[in-house]
Coordinates of C-alpha atoms (C1' of nucleotides) in Angstrom, one line a residue:
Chain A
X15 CA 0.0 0.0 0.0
X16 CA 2.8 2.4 1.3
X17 CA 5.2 0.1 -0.4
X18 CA 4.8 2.3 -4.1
X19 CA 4.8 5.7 -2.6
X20 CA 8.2 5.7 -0.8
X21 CA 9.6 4.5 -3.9
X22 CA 9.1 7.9 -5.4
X23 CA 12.3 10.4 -5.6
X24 CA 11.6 13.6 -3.9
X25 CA 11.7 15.2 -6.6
X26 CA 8.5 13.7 -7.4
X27 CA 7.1 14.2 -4.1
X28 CA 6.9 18.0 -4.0
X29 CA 5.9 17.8 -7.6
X30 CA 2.7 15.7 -6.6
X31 CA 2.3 18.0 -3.6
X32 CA 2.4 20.8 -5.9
X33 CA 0.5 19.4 -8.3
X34 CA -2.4 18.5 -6.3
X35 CA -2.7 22.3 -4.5
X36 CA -3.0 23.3 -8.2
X37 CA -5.4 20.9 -9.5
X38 CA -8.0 21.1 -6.2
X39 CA -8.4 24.6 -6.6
X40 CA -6.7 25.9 -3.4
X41 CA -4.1 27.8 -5.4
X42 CA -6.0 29.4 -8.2
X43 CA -4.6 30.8 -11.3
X44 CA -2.0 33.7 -10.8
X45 CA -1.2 32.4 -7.0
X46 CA 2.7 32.5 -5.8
X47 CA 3.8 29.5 -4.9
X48 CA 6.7 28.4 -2.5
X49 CA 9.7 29.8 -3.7
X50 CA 13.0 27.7 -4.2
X51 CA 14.2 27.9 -1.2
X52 CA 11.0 28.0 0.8
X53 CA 10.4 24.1 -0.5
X54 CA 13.7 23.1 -0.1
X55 CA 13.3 24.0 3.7
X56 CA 10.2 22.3 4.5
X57 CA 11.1 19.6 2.3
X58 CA 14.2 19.1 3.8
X59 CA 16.0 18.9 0.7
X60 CA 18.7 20.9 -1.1
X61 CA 17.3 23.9 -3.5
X62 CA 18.0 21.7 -7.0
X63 CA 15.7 18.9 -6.0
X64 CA 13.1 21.4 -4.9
X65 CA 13.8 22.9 -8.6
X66 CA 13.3 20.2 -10.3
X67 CA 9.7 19.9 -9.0
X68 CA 8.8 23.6 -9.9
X69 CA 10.7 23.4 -13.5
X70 CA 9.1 20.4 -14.6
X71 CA 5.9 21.4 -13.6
X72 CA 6.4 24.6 -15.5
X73 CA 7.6 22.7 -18.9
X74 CA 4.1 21.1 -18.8
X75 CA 2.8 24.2 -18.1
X76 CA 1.5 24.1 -14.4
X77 CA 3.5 27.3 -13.2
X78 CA 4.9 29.9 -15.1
X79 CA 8.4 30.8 -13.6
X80 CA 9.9 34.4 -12.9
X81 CA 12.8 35.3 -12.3
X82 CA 13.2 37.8 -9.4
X83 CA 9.6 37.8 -8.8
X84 CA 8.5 33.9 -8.2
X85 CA 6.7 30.7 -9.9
X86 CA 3.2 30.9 -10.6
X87 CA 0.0 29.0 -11.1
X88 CA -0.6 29.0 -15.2
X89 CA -3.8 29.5 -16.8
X90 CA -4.0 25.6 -18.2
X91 CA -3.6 26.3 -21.8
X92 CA -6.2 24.9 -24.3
X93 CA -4.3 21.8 -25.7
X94 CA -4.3 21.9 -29.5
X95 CA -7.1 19.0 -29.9
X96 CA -5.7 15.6 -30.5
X97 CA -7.2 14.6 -33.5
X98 CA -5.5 11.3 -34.9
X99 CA -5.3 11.2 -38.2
X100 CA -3.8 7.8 -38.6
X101 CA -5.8 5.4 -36.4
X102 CA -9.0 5.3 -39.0
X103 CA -8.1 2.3 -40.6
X104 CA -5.7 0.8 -37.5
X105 CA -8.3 -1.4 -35.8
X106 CA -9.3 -3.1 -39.1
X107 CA -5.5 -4.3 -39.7
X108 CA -5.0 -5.6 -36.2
X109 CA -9.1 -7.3 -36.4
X110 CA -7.5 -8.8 -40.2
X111 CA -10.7 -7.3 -41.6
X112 CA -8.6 -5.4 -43.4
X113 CA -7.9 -5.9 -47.0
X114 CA -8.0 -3.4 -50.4
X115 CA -8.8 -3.8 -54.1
X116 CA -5.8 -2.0 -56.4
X117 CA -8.0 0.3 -59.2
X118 CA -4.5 1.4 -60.9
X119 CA -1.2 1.5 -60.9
X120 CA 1.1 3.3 -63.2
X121 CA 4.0 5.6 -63.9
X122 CA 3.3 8.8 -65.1
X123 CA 5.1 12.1 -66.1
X124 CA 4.5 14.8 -63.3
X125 CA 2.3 18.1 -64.7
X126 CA 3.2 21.3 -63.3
X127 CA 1.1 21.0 -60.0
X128 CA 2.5 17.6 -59.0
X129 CA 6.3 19.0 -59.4
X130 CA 5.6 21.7 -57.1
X131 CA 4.3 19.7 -54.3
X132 CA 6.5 16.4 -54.8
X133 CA 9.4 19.2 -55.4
X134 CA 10.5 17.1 -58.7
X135 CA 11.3 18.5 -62.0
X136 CA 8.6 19.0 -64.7
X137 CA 7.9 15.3 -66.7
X138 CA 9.5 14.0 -64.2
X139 CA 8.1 9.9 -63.6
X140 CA 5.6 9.2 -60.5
X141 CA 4.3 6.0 -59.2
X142 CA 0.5 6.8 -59.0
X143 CA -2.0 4.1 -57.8
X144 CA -5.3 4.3 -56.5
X145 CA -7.3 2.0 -54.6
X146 CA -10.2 0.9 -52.0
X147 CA -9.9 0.2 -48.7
X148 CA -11.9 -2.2 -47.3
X149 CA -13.3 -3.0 -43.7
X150 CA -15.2 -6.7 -43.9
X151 CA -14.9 -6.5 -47.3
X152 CA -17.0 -3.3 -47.4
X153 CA -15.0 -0.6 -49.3
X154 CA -14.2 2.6 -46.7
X155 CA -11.8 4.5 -48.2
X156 CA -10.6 5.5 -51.5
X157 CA -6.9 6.5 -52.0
X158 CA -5.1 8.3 -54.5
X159 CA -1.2 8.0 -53.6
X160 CA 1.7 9.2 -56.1
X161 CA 5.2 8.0 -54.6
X162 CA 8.5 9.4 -55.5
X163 CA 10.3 6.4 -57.0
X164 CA 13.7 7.8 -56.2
X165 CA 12.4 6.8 -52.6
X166 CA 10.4 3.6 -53.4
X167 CA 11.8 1.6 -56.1
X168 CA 10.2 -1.4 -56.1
X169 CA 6.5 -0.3 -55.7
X170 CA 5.4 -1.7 -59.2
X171 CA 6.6 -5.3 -57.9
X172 CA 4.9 -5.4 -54.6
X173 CA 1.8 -7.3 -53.8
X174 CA -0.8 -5.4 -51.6
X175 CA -4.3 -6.7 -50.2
X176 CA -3.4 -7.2 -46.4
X177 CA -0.6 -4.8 -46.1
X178 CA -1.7 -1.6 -47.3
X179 CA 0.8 0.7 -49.5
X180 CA 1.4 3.0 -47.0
X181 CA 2.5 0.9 -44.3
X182 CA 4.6 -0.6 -46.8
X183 CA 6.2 3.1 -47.5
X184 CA 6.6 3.6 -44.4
X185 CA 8.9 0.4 -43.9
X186 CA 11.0 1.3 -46.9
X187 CA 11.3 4.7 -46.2
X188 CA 10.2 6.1 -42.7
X189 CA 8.6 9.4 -43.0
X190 CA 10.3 12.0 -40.9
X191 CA 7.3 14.6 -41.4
X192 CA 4.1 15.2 -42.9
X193 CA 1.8 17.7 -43.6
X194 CA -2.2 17.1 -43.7
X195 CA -4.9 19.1 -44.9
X196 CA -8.7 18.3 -44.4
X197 CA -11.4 19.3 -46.3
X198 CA -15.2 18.3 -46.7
X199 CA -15.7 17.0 -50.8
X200 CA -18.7 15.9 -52.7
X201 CA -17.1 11.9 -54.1
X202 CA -16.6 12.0 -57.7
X203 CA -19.2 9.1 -59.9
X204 CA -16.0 7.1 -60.4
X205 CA -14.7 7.2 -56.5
X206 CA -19.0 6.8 -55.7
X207 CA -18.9 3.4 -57.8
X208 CA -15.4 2.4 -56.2
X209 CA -17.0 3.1 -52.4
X210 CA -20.5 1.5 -53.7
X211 CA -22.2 4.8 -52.2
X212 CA -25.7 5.1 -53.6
X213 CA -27.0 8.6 -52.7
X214 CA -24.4 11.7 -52.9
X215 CA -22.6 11.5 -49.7
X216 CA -20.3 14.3 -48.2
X217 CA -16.7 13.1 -47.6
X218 CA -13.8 14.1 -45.9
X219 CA -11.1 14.2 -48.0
X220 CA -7.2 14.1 -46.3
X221 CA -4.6 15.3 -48.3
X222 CA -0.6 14.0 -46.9
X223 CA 2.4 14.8 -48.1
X224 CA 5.4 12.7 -46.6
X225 CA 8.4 13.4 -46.2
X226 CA 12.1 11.9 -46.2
X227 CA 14.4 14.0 -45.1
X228 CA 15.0 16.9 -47.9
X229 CA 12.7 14.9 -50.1
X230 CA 9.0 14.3 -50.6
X231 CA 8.6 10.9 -50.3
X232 CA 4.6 10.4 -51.1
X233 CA 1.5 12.5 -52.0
X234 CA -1.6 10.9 -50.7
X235 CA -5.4 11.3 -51.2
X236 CA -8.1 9.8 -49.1
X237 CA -11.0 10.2 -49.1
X238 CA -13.7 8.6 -46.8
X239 CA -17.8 8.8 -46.2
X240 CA -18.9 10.5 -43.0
X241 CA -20.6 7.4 -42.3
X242 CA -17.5 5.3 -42.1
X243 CA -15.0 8.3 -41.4
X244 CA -15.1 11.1 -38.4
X245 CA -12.2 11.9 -36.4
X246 CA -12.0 13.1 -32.9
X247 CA -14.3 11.6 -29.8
X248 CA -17.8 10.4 -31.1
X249 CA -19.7 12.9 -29.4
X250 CA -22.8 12.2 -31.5
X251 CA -23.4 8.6 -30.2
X252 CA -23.3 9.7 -26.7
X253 CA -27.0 8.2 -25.8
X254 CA -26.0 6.0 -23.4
Chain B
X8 CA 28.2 38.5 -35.3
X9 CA 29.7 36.1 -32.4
X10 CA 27.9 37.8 -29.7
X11 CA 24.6 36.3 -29.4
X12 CA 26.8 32.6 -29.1
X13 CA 28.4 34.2 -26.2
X14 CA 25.5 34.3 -24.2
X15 CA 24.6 31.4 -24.5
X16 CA 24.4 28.6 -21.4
X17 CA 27.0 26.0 -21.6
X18 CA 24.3 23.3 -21.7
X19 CA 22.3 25.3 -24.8
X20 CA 25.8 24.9 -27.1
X21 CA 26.4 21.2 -26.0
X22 CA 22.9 20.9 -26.8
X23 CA 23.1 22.5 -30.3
X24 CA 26.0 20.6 -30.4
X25 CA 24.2 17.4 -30.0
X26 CA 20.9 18.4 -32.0
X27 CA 23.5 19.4 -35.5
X28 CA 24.8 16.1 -35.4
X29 CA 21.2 14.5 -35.3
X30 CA 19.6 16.7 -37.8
X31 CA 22.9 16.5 -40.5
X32 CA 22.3 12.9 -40.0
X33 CA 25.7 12.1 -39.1
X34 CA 24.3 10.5 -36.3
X35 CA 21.6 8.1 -38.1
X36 CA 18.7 6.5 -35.8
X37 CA 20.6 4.4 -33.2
X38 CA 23.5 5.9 -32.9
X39 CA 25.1 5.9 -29.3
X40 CA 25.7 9.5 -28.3
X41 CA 28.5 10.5 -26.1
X42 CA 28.3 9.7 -22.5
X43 CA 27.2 12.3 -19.5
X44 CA 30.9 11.4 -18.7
X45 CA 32.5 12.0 -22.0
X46 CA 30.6 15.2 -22.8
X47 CA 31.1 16.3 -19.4
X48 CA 35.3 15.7 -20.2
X49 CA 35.2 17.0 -23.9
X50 CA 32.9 20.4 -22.9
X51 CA 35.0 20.9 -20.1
X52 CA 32.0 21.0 -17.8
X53 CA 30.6 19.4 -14.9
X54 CA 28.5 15.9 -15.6
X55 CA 25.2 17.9 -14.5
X56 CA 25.9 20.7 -17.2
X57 CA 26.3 17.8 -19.7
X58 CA 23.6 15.7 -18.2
X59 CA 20.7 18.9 -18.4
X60 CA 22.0 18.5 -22.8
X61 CA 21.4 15.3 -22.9
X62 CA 18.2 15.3 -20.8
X63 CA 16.5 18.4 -22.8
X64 CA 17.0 16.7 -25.8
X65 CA 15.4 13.1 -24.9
X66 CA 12.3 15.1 -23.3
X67 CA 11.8 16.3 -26.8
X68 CA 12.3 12.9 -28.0
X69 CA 15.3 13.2 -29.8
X70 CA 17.2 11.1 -28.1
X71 CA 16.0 7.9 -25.7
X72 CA 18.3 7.3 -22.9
X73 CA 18.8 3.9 -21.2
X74 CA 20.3 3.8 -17.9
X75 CA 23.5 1.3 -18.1
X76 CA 23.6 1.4 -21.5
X77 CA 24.2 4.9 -22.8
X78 CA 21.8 7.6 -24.7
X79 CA 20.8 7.0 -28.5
X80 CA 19.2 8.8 -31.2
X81 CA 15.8 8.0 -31.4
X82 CA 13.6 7.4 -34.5
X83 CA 11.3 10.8 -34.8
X84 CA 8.3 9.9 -33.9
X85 CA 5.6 11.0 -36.3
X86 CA 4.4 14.2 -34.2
X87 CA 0.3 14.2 -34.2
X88 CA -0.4 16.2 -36.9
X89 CA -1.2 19.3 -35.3
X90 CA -4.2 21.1 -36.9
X91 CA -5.6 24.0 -35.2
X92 CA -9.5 23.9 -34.7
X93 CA -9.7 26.9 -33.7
X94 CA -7.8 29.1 -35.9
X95 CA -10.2 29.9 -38.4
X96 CA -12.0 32.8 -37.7
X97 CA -9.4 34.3 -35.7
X98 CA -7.8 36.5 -38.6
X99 CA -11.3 37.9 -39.6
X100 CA -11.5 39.2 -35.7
X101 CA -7.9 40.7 -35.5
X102 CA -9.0 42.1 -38.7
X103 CA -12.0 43.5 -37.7
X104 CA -13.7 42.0 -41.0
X105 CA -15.6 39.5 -38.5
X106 CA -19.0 40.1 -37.5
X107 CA -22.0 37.6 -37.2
X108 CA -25.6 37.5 -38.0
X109 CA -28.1 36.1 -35.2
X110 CA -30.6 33.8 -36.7
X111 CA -32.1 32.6 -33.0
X112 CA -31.8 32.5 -29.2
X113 CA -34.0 30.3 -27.4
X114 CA -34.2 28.9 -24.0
X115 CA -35.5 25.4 -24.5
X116 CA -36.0 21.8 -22.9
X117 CA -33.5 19.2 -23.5
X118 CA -34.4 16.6 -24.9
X119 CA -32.8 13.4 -24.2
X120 CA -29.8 13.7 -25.9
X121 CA -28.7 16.9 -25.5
X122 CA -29.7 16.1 -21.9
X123 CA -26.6 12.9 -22.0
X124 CA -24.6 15.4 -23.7
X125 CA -25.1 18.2 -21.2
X126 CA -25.2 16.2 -18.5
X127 CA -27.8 17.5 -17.0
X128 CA -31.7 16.3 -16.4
X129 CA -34.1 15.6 -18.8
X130 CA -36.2 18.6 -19.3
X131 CA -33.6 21.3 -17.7
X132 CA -33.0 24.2 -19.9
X133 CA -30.3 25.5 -22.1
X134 CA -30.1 28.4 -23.9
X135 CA -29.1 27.3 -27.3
X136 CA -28.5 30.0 -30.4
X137 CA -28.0 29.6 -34.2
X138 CA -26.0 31.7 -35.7
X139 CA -24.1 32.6 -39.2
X140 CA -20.4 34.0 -38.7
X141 CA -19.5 36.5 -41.2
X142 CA -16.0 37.8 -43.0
X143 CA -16.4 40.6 -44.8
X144 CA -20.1 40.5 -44.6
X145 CA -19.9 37.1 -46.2
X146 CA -21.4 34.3 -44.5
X147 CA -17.9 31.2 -43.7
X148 CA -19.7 29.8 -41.3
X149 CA -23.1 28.5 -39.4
X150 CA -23.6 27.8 -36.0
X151 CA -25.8 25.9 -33.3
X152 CA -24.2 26.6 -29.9
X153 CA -26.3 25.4 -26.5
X154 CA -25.5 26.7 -23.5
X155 CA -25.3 25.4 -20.0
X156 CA -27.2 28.7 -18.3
X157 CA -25.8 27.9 -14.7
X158 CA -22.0 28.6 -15.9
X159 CA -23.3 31.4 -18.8
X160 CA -26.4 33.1 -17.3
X161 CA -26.5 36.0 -18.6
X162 CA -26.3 35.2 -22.3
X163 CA -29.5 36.5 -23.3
X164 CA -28.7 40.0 -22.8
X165 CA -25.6 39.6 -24.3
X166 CA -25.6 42.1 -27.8
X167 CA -23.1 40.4 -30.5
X168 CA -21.9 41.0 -33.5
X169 CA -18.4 42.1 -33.5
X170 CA -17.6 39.7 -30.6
X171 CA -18.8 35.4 -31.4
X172 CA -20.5 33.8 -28.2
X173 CA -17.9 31.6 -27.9
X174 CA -14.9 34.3 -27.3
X175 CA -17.4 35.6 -24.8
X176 CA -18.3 31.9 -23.4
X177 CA -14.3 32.1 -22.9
X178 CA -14.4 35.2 -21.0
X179 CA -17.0 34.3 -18.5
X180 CA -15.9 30.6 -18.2
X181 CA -13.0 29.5 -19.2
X182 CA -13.0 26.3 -20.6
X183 CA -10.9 23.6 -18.8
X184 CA -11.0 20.6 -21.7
X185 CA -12.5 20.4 -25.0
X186 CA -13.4 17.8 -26.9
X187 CA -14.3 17.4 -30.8
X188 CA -15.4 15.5 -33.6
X189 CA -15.1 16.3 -37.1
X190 CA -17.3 15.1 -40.1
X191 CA -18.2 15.9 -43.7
X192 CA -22.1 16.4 -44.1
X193 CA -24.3 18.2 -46.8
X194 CA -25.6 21.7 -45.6
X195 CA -29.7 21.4 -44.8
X196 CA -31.7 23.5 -47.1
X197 CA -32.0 26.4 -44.2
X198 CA -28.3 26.0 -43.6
X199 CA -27.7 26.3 -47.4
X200 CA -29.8 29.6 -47.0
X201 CA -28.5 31.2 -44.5
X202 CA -24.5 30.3 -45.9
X203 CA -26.3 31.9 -49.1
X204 CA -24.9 28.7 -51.2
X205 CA -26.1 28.1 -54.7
X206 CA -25.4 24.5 -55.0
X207 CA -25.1 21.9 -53.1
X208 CA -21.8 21.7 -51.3
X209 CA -19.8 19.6 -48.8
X210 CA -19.3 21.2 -45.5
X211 CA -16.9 20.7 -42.8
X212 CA -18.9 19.9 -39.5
X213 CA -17.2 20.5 -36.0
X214 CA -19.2 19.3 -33.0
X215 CA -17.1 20.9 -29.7
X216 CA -17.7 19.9 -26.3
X217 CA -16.3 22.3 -23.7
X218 CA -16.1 21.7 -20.5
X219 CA -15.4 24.0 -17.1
X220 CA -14.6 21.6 -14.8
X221 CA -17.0 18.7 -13.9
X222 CA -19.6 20.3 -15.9
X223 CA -20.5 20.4 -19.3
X224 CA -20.3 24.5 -20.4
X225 CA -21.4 24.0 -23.9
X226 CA -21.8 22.4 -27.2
X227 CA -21.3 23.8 -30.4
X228 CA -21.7 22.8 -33.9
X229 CA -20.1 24.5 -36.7
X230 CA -20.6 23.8 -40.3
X231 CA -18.7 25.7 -42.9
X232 CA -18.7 24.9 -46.7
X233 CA -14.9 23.8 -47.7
X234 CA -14.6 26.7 -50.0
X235 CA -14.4 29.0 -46.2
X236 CA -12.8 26.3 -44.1
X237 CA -10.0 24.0 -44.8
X238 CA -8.1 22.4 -42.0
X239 CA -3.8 22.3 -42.0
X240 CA -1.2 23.0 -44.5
X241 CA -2.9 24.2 -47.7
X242 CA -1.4 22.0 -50.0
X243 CA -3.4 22.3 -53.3
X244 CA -2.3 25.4 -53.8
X245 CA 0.6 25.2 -53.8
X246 CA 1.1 26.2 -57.4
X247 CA 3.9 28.6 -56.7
Chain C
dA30 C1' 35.1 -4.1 -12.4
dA31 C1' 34.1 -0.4 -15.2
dG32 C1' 30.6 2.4 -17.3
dT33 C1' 25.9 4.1 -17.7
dG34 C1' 22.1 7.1 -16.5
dG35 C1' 19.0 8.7 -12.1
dT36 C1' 19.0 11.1 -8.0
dC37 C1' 20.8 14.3 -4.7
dT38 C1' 23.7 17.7 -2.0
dA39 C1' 25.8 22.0 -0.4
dG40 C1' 27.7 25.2 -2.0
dA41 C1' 28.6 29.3 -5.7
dC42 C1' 27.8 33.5 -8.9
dC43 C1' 24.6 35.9 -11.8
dA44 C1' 20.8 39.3 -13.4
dC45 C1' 16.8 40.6 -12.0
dT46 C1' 12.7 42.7 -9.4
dT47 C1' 11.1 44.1 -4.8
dG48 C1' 10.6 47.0 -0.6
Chain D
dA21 C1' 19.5 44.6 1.0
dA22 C1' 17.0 40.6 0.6
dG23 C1' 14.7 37.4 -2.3
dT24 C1' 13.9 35.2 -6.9
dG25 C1' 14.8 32.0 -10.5
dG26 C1' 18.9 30.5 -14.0
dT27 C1' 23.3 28.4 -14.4
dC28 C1' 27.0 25.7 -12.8
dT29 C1' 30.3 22.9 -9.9
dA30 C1' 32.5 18.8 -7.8
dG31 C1' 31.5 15.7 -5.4
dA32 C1' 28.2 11.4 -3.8
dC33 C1' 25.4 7.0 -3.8
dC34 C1' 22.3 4.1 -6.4
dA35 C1' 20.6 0.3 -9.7
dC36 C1' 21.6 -1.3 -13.7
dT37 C1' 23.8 -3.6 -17.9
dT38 C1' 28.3 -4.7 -20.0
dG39 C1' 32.6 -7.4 -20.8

DNA sequence: AAGTGGTCTAGACCACTTG
DNA sequence: AAGTGGTCTAGACCACTTG
């Protein structure tokens, strides 16, 4: 019971101490707290372990720290909403009710727009395939992705259906960043055949670029249903 | 020309030391840094100036440090791709090209699912108005936002226009969490209206729960045609 | 046994804001 | 002048993995 708790460094201690006068409401936004050298006192512990509570509570953005004046209780900052882009399609390949049909696959000469963004040279060749993906055999997703084959050589050879292309890329060639955009679209007749939607359907549409290192590695399109595709906490199925 | 480098902390230049041999990739993924010891020896400086280096730049996860073994560059983590909700309107208001257009404020029942929602009882009321968010007098955006009245009561006397409810929700009760969901739907024909769109369009739909506290402050929904309201990097036009 | 990172101490000097 | 946080030192003990 005790056992855990004296494990703790001290450190740790006066951060939980700390922690929990902030988050109860006794110290309210703008209060002082213990200085320094006031917790290293009645801690009984030298002024850098006292520090170390204050400091890392202050890189999370607990206090906000002074110098000459004091630390202080932050207004808790608004975190930037975790939206995860990349776990849509996650639970399907771990259930293996994931699979995905291949519409195309070819190599084609990059027009103006697609140099600019895959920062290639005009005419330059691009692996473009698209393709469905599919959750119990029931098509999702559609997915436009061009590749830089400097990056990806052997893309025309591979074999997809249970692994999709991307996770593929991303074992030949780890992204080290990427950029998204969102955006609401009305599905084309060709992608509404390929997702067997009946009625016109708004969809959200992701757009990725990927990149390795100095170089773009992949330009993707995806674009989903709202019926199979919303991102962030279901707030709308709430009725329980 | 040398001077800003001067000032700098011993622990910032073995840190930039550190962080240029990451990002030049002469130190690929895996890579065994120096020890606390041997920076400590090398920098001239005691094994707590080198440590705090070392230390920074594993809480920002460029390094993962394994006690016994040594410290080792660690494979960047994709970062959550980090698109900001709330940034649209906010250039309009700087601007002063926002202003709004207030379609209704009502105090009604909930019902039962804005009740589980709210949590609050069936029947109790909130204040809920619909809206149509303007830049340059052009309508970007629609909006349903309900109210909690016990954290907001005074919203029916509020006058706005150049301020939105919800910077004035902010100002009154801070919010302590959020959460949100995002979806693509097609505008309803009084939505279409009052967004003056000719045809039919996708929209982006944000539902928002806010929070102050244990108790829900408000729900919103938003629902702004993709022309207005694109979320992230803009990459389709990046025709430059 | 030697090396690693994790924690901690008891000092020090600094620039800064406060009464 | 006294207090604050920011930086730094030269030690220490620890649990741990390695040859």
């Amino acid at each position: 019971m005790v056992s855990d708790k004296a494990k703790l460094p001290r450190f740790a201690l006066i951060k939980q101490y700390l922690q929990s006068q902030i988050e109860s409401g006794d110290w309210p936004i703008g209060t002082r707290t213990p200085s320094e050298n006031e917790l290293a006192a009645s801690f009984s512990v030298s002024r850098m372990t006292a520090r170390r509570a204050l400091q890392e509570l202050a890189d999370k953005g607990l206090l906000a720290r002074v110098p000459g004046q004091g630390s202080f209780v932050a207004k808790p900052e608004t975190k930037p909403p975790n939206i995860n882009i990349h776990d849509q399609l996650v639970q399907a390949k771990t259930d293996g009710t994931y699979s995905n049909r291949l519409i195309s696959l070819n190599s084609v000469a990059a027009d103006q727009q697609m140099a600019n963004l895959m920062h290639i040279a005009l005419g330059d060749h691009v692996d473009c395939l698209v393709m469905v993906h599919l959750q119990n055999n029931r098509p999702v997703q559609w997915q436009k992705l061009s590749i830089n084959p400097v990056l990806a050589p052997a893309i025309g050879k591979q074999k997809f259906n249970r692994v999709s292309p991307d996770d593929y890329l991303e074992w030949v060639s780890p992204s080290t960043s990427e950029e998204h955009q969102l955006m609401a679209v009305l599905p084309s007749a060709s992608q509404r055949r390929e997702l067997a939607l009946q009625d016109q359907t708004a969809c959200l549409q992701l757009t990725r670029r990927s990149w390795s290192g100095q170089q773009v590695r992949s330009l993707s399109i995806t674009t989903s249903p709202s019926a199979h595709y919303r991102l962030g906490v279901n707030l709308l199925d709430a009725s329980r």
